[in-house]
Amino acid sequence: AELLGQEAIPLDADPESAKAYIAAIYDLLYLAYQTDVTRFSAFQFGSYGPTLASTFPACLGLEANWHSLAHKAGKKGGPEAIGKFDQFLAQNLARFLLRMKDTPEGEDGGSLLDRTLVLYGSSNSRTHQNVNYPMLLAGGSDFGMKHDRFLKFGNNVPLSNLFVSVLHSLGIEQSSFVDSTGPLEGIA
C-alpha cells in the first residue's frame, strides 16, 4: 500500500478548491473508520454565518454566500440555486455512504456501514425557525435501524428523541436526553 503524504490531501479550503476539500474530508472520515482509528466523528462544513464554508457555493458558479442562498430560497431562481448546492452536498454524502456500504467488515458478510450510524442534516428548513430540519440517518442495520423510508414527525417531537433512539440501538438504556420525550417510534 502506498503511503500518502500531507501534500496528497487537499485541505486548503477556498471557493475554488471547495470540491476537492469536501471530497478530502469524506475520504479522511472513511479512512478513519476503515482503519478503525475511531468509531466516532463529528464534522460540520460550516454555518450560515461568516465562515469560509459560506463561500463554497461559488465552486458551482453560484453566489459565494451560502446564507444568502438560503434566504433567497423562496424567491425567483432561489430554489434552483440552493437546490443545486444541496444536490452537490448530497452527492458527496452518497459517495461516502456507498464506500462504507462497499467495505466488508466482520466475518458475517456485513459492511462498514452496517456497523456505523451516520447522521446528516441541515438547518435549512425554514430560515431562522428551529423546526422541521431535514435529517438523514444512514447505516446501523447491525444496531437494528430500519431504513428505506421517509418518516415525518410532528413539530412537537424534539430532535433529541432521535438521540435517545440511537442510544437505545447501541444498548444504552437512557430514558431521556436534554428535552426528549422518549425514543422515536419506528426507526429501530
mmCIF file of C-alpha atoms in Angstrom:
data_model
loop_
_atom_site.group_PDB
_atom_site.id
_atom_site.type_symbol
_atom_site.label_atom_id
_atom_site.label_comp_id
_atom_site.label_asym_id
_atom_site.label_seq_id
_atom_site.Cartn_x
_atom_site.Cartn_y
_atom_site.Cartn_z
ATOM 1 C CA ALA A 1 0.000 0.000 0.000
ATOM 2 C CA GLU A 2 1.206 3.442 -0.866
ATOM 3 C CA LEU A 3 1.529 5.922 1.950
ATOM 4 C CA LEU A 4 0.140 9.347 1.230
ATOM 5 C CA GLY A 5 1.856 12.476 2.399
ATOM 6 C CA GLN A 6 0.044 15.564 3.591
ATOM 7 C CA GLU A 7 0.501 17.209 0.195
ATOM 8 C CA ALA A 8 -1.687 14.495 -1.394
ATOM 9 C CA ILE A 9 -4.730 15.541 0.612
ATOM 10 C CA PRO A 10 -6.171 18.949 -0.339
ATOM 11 C CA LEU A 11 -7.022 20.537 2.989
ATOM 12 C CA ASP A 12 -6.694 24.161 1.935
ATOM 13 C CA ALA A 13 -10.238 25.389 1.627
ATOM 14 C CA ASP A 14 -11.308 28.288 -0.532
ATOM 15 C CA PRO A 15 -14.141 28.795 -3.030
ATOM 16 C CA GLU A 16 -12.053 27.450 -5.914
ATOM 17 C CA SER A 17 -10.949 24.279 -4.124
ATOM 18 C CA ALA A 18 -14.167 23.550 -2.234
ATOM 19 C CA LYS A 19 -14.966 20.445 -4.306
ATOM 20 C CA ALA A 20 -11.589 18.849 -3.567
ATOM 21 C CA TYR A 21 -11.736 19.920 0.080
ATOM 22 C CA ILE A 22 -15.167 18.361 0.682
ATOM 23 C CA ALA A 23 -14.103 15.147 -1.068
ATOM 24 C CA ALA A 24 -10.942 15.051 1.066
ATOM 25 C CA ILE A 25 -12.892 15.444 4.298
ATOM 26 C CA TYR A 26 -15.130 12.499 3.379
ATOM 27 C CA ASP A 27 -12.049 10.492 2.355
ATOM 28 C CA LEU A 28 -10.449 11.166 5.738
ATOM 29 C CA LEU A 29 -13.627 10.191 7.586
ATOM 30 C CA TYR A 30 -13.853 6.982 5.548
ATOM 31 C CA LEU A 31 -10.206 6.106 6.208
ATOM 32 C CA ALA A 32 -10.617 6.753 9.923
ATOM 33 C CA TYR A 33 -13.486 4.258 10.090
ATOM 34 C CA GLN A 34 -11.919 1.762 7.693
ATOM 35 C CA THR A 35 -8.683 1.628 9.683
ATOM 36 C CA ASP A 36 -10.561 1.625 12.997
ATOM 37 C CA VAL A 37 -8.754 4.744 14.171
ATOM 38 C CA THR A 38 -12.087 5.885 15.567
ATOM 39 C CA ARG A 39 -15.682 4.814 15.909
ATOM 40 C CA PHE A 40 -16.967 8.344 16.397
ATOM 41 C CA SER A 41 -16.601 11.536 14.428
ATOM 42 C CA ALA A 42 -18.427 14.816 14.118
ATOM 43 C CA PHE A 43 -17.984 17.243 11.275
ATOM 44 C CA GLN A 44 -19.687 20.449 10.237
ATOM 45 C CA PHE A 45 -18.867 22.034 6.892
ATOM 46 C CA GLY A 46 -19.736 25.401 8.272
ATOM 47 C CA SER A 47 -22.518 27.533 9.463
ATOM 48 C CA TYR A 48 -24.535 30.078 7.606
ATOM 49 C CA GLY A 49 -22.558 32.762 9.383
ATOM 50 C CA PRO A 50 -19.336 34.407 8.281
ATOM 51 C CA THR A 51 -17.224 31.312 7.684
ATOM 52 C CA LEU A 52 -15.058 30.191 4.805
ATOM 53 C CA ALA A 53 -17.568 27.407 4.116
ATOM 54 C CA SER A 54 -20.149 30.083 3.417
ATOM 55 C CA THR A 55 -18.285 30.752 0.155
ATOM 56 C CA PHE A 56 -18.393 27.114 -1.023
ATOM 57 C CA PRO A 57 -21.412 27.551 -3.352
ATOM 58 C CA ALA A 58 -19.085 29.561 -5.604
ATOM 59 C CA CYS A 59 -17.401 26.271 -6.640
ATOM 60 C CA LEU A 60 -20.597 25.578 -8.623
ATOM 61 C CA GLY A 61 -20.828 29.051 -10.119
ATOM 62 C CA LEU A 62 -23.364 30.177 -7.522
ATOM 63 C CA GLU A 63 -23.325 33.210 -5.275
ATOM 64 C CA ALA A 64 -20.471 32.891 -2.786
ATOM 65 C CA ASN A 65 -22.787 33.249 0.189
ATOM 66 C CA TRP A 66 -24.454 30.088 1.486
ATOM 67 C CA HIS A 67 -26.534 32.045 3.998
ATOM 68 C CA SER A 68 -27.836 34.357 1.290
ATOM 69 C CA LEU A 69 -28.764 31.365 -0.894
ATOM 70 C CA ALA A 70 -30.888 30.056 1.965
ATOM 71 C CA HIS A 71 -32.618 33.408 2.420
ATOM 72 C CA LYS A 72 -33.372 33.615 -1.310
ATOM 73 C CA ALA A 73 -34.828 30.095 -1.482
ATOM 74 C CA GLY A 74 -38.374 31.453 -1.661
ATOM 75 C CA LYS A 75 -37.616 33.975 -4.386
ATOM 76 C CA LYS A 76 -37.364 33.612 -8.162
ATOM 77 C CA GLY A 77 -34.461 31.318 -9.020
ATOM 78 C CA GLY A 78 -33.796 30.689 -5.338
ATOM 79 C CA PRO A 79 -35.000 27.095 -5.097
ATOM 80 C CA GLU A 80 -32.866 26.141 -8.099
ATOM 81 C CA ALA A 81 -29.739 27.757 -6.651
ATOM 82 C CA ILE A 82 -29.960 26.309 -3.146
ATOM 83 C CA GLY A 83 -31.137 23.013 -4.665
ATOM 84 C CA LYS A 84 -28.043 22.840 -6.877
ATOM 85 C CA PHE A 85 -25.784 23.304 -3.866
ATOM 86 C CA ASP A 86 -27.774 20.871 -1.702
ATOM 87 C CA GLN A 87 -27.572 18.303 -4.512
ATOM 88 C CA PHE A 88 -23.786 18.745 -4.657
ATOM 89 C CA LEU A 89 -23.535 18.160 -0.902
ATOM 90 C CA ALA A 90 -25.847 15.128 -1.107
ATOM 91 C CA GLN A 91 -23.775 13.618 -3.933
ATOM 92 C CA ASN A 92 -20.674 13.837 -1.760
ATOM 93 C CA LEU A 93 -22.522 12.207 1.134
ATOM 94 C CA ALA A 94 -23.765 9.448 -1.199
ATOM 95 C CA ARG A 95 -20.213 8.728 -2.371
ATOM 96 C CA PHE A 96 -19.120 8.390 1.273
ATOM 97 C CA LEU A 97 -22.044 6.134 2.204
ATOM 98 C CA LEU A 98 -21.507 3.886 -0.827
ATOM 99 C CA ARG A 99 -17.839 3.463 0.076
ATOM 100 C CA MET A 100 -18.885 2.493 3.605
ATOM 101 C CA LYS A 101 -21.502 0.070 2.236
ATOM 102 C CA ASP A 102 -18.998 -1.495 -0.182
ATOM 103 C CA THR A 103 -16.362 -2.038 2.525
ATOM 104 C CA PRO A 104 -16.682 -5.502 4.073
ATOM 105 C CA GLU A 105 -16.302 -5.724 7.828
ATOM 106 C CA GLY A 106 -16.516 -8.736 10.079
ATOM 107 C CA GLU A 107 -16.876 -12.393 9.320
ATOM 108 C CA ASP A 108 -20.631 -12.311 8.751
ATOM 109 C CA GLY A 109 -20.606 -10.530 5.383
ATOM 110 C CA GLY A 110 -21.614 -7.197 6.866
ATOM 111 C CA SER A 111 -20.294 -3.842 5.801
ATOM 112 C CA LEU A 112 -18.685 -0.898 7.495
ATOM 113 C CA LEU A 113 -21.964 0.971 7.026
ATOM 114 C CA ASP A 114 -23.893 -1.796 8.806
ATOM 115 C CA ARG A 115 -21.764 -1.079 11.888
ATOM 116 C CA THR A 116 -21.830 2.699 11.637
ATOM 117 C CA LEU A 117 -24.529 5.302 12.174
ATOM 118 C CA VAL A 118 -24.284 8.405 10.009
ATOM 119 C CA LEU A 119 -26.484 11.369 10.861
ATOM 120 C CA TYR A 120 -26.603 14.048 8.190
ATOM 121 C CA GLY A 121 -28.647 17.159 8.466
ATOM 122 C CA SER A 122 -29.139 20.756 7.639
ATOM 123 C CA SER A 123 -30.540 23.701 9.488
ATOM 124 C CA ASN A 124 -32.051 24.828 6.219
ATOM 125 C CA SER A 125 -35.683 24.019 6.858
ATOM 126 C CA ARG A 126 -37.175 27.476 7.156
ATOM 127 C CA THR A 127 -34.914 30.395 7.711
ATOM 128 C CA HIS A 128 -34.387 31.050 11.428
ATOM 129 C CA GLN A 129 -37.128 28.654 12.541
ATOM 130 C CA ASN A 130 -35.866 25.742 14.584
ATOM 131 C CA VAL A 131 -38.399 23.187 13.405
ATOM 132 C CA ASN A 132 -38.700 20.616 10.631
ATOM 133 C CA TYR A 133 -34.998 20.129 9.998
ATOM 134 C CA PRO A 134 -34.212 17.800 7.108
ATOM 135 C CA MET A 135 -32.229 14.890 8.573
ATOM 136 C CA LEU A 136 -30.922 11.616 7.203
ATOM 137 C CA LEU A 137 -29.924 8.638 9.329
ATOM 138 C CA ALA A 138 -27.960 6.011 7.405
ATOM 139 C CA GLY A 139 -26.333 2.733 8.368
ATOM 140 C CA GLY A 140 -26.627 0.919 11.629
ATOM 141 C CA SER A 141 -28.504 -2.143 10.416
ATOM 142 C CA ASP A 142 -26.420 -4.194 12.862
ATOM 143 C CA PHE A 143 -27.855 -1.967 15.595
ATOM 144 C CA GLY A 144 -31.437 -2.645 14.493
ATOM 145 C CA MET A 145 -32.004 0.529 12.492
ATOM 146 C CA LYS A 146 -34.682 0.314 9.779
ATOM 147 C CA HIS A 147 -34.204 2.195 6.536
ATOM 148 C CA ASP A 148 -35.616 2.731 3.033
ATOM 149 C CA ARG A 149 -38.397 5.057 4.069
ATOM 150 C CA PHE A 150 -39.274 8.642 4.785
ATOM 151 C CA LEU A 151 -40.556 9.476 8.236
ATOM 152 C CA LYS A 152 -42.094 12.766 9.240
ATOM 153 C CA PHE A 153 -42.603 13.646 12.873
ATOM 154 C CA GLY A 154 -44.729 16.466 14.217
ATOM 155 C CA ASN A 155 -43.293 19.799 15.309
ATOM 156 C CA ASN A 156 -43.917 18.767 18.905
ATOM 157 C CA VAL A 157 -41.402 15.895 18.664
ATOM 158 C CA PRO A 158 -37.950 17.116 19.742
ATOM 159 C CA LEU A 159 -34.881 16.144 17.728
ATOM 160 C CA SER A 160 -33.363 14.853 20.963
ATOM 161 C CA ASN A 161 -35.781 11.893 20.721
ATOM 162 C CA LEU A 162 -33.628 10.682 17.832
ATOM 163 C CA PHE A 163 -30.593 10.677 20.109
ATOM 164 C CA VAL A 164 -32.453 8.600 22.709
ATOM 165 C CA SER A 165 -33.277 6.089 19.943
ATOM 166 C CA VAL A 166 -29.635 5.994 18.829
ATOM 167 C CA LEU A 167 -28.514 5.343 22.404
ATOM 168 C CA HIS A 168 -31.038 2.504 22.700
ATOM 169 C CA SER A 169 -29.804 0.981 19.420
ATOM 170 C CA LEU A 170 -26.294 0.932 20.893
ATOM 171 C CA GLY A 171 -27.530 -0.881 24.004
ATOM 172 C CA ILE A 172 -27.501 2.180 26.252
ATOM 173 C CA GLU A 173 -30.789 2.363 28.135
ATOM 174 C CA GLN A 174 -31.183 6.079 28.629
ATOM 175 C CA SER A 175 -34.714 7.303 29.290
ATOM 176 C CA SER A 176 -34.097 10.890 28.212
ATOM 177 C CA PHE A 177 -31.618 13.247 26.643
ATOM 178 C CA VAL A 178 -31.905 17.020 27.116
ATOM 179 C CA ASP A 179 -35.526 17.877 26.206
ATOM 180 C CA SER A 180 -36.501 14.477 24.808
ATOM 181 C CA THR A 181 -39.874 12.935 25.481
ATOM 182 C CA GLY A 182 -38.720 9.381 24.677
ATOM 183 C CA PRO A 183 -37.416 7.399 21.702
ATOM 184 C CA LEU A 184 -38.718 7.959 18.183
ATOM 185 C CA GLU A 185 -41.238 5.394 17.044
ATOM 186 C CA GLY A 186 -40.397 3.299 14.007
ATOM 187 C CA ILE A 187 -36.681 3.822 13.412
ATOM 188 C CA ALA A 188 -35.405 0.720 15.161
#
